C-alpha angles and dihedrals in degrees: 000000000000144000095304093049096054116126097180110099128178126206105223115228100257094043093082105025092094091217142085109274090248090062133066116265115279091211124056117247094247091056091048092051092048092049092048092052093046090052092053100256111150094204144019124215116223131207122227090248091069089070090069089078090063127260094262090056093047091048091052092046097052090045101192099332110130121247103206096155137043124197153227109002112187137175105053093101091063091055096258132104097242112179096352095116093058092042093053093047090053092045092052092048098047103027091238115189101205143030116197118215139181137197117246104161114084130209096031109150111252095240093049092047091052090049092052092046091050089053091052091049092049091052091046092050090064087065097045094255131146111212111225114198113207116207111211129201112249093019135107089270105034105159136051089240090060091046090050090053090055094046093049094045090053092057089215114155093200097056135094147143130286113211112211109192093217095051094042092054097039088054090052093241115165132203088253088057090051096050096082092051099037092108090061098053111113102171145358132227114204122208139122141238144213116270088238119034122236115256091250110063092204092053090047093052099041103035105027104042095123137207112269111277095020096092146038104287118110092227096170091054092045094049092047088050093050090050088051089057090056095254112152111164139136116288129220133179117229116182121171111173139129092238094047094048091052094056121100108268097247091049092047092052094045094048093047094050095042092048091056093045092051091050092051092047091051090047091054091051091048093048091055096049111111090214094049113148114246099203122133101230115129090202 
């Protein structure tokens, strides 16, 4: 067994909300959980905001669907605790394994940022959580190498890197670039991108992050390359696009899951080819 043989697949939080991430979900949580299960997802990620409905209500809504991941956790980089209270309540209730976080505040000295991140990780450890830091193209921490520097500087044993296919490729990161940080990768997010980015990077990332297989990324080659680096971590699908959000919920869930499954199947076939290329390009 390895990365390419995984059958567990998580629907990232924004994949099934049916709305831009700045807006409330268009679909109720119970409908999202039902659609995720019907599409073959083995888990559904939840955002801290879902806790506002009360844990009993969240538990009833997900109705047996696992909640292995929580996202996104914000606020720690400013020195506060942000959404941690809600995240920890959800983690304790569902036995979640990971919370994914990002850096939003710019110009924080590296030593102070590492100190704040270490504090977050220590608090998360008390709830059994791994903290996955997601580097994002065109952000303060845009590459896995930069994320690895933060994780290592923090000294936290329960921290690692989340590789989002869109952000990795938009940042021009190759498999050779990933090799030195492969041991820190804790999860993957599969998606796709336009061949040419939109003029506005935020619009490109938040409205044109496509379903796997519906864009320009060579996901089979990338996945086969990650497996070749020894990476074997949980996989989620994170699609944030206008077209995807407009789809009926059941169709959106089915297309997201099937896109990931097709990419994994093609990666398995590629990995077993005797004439498989051995280059290091992530494209």
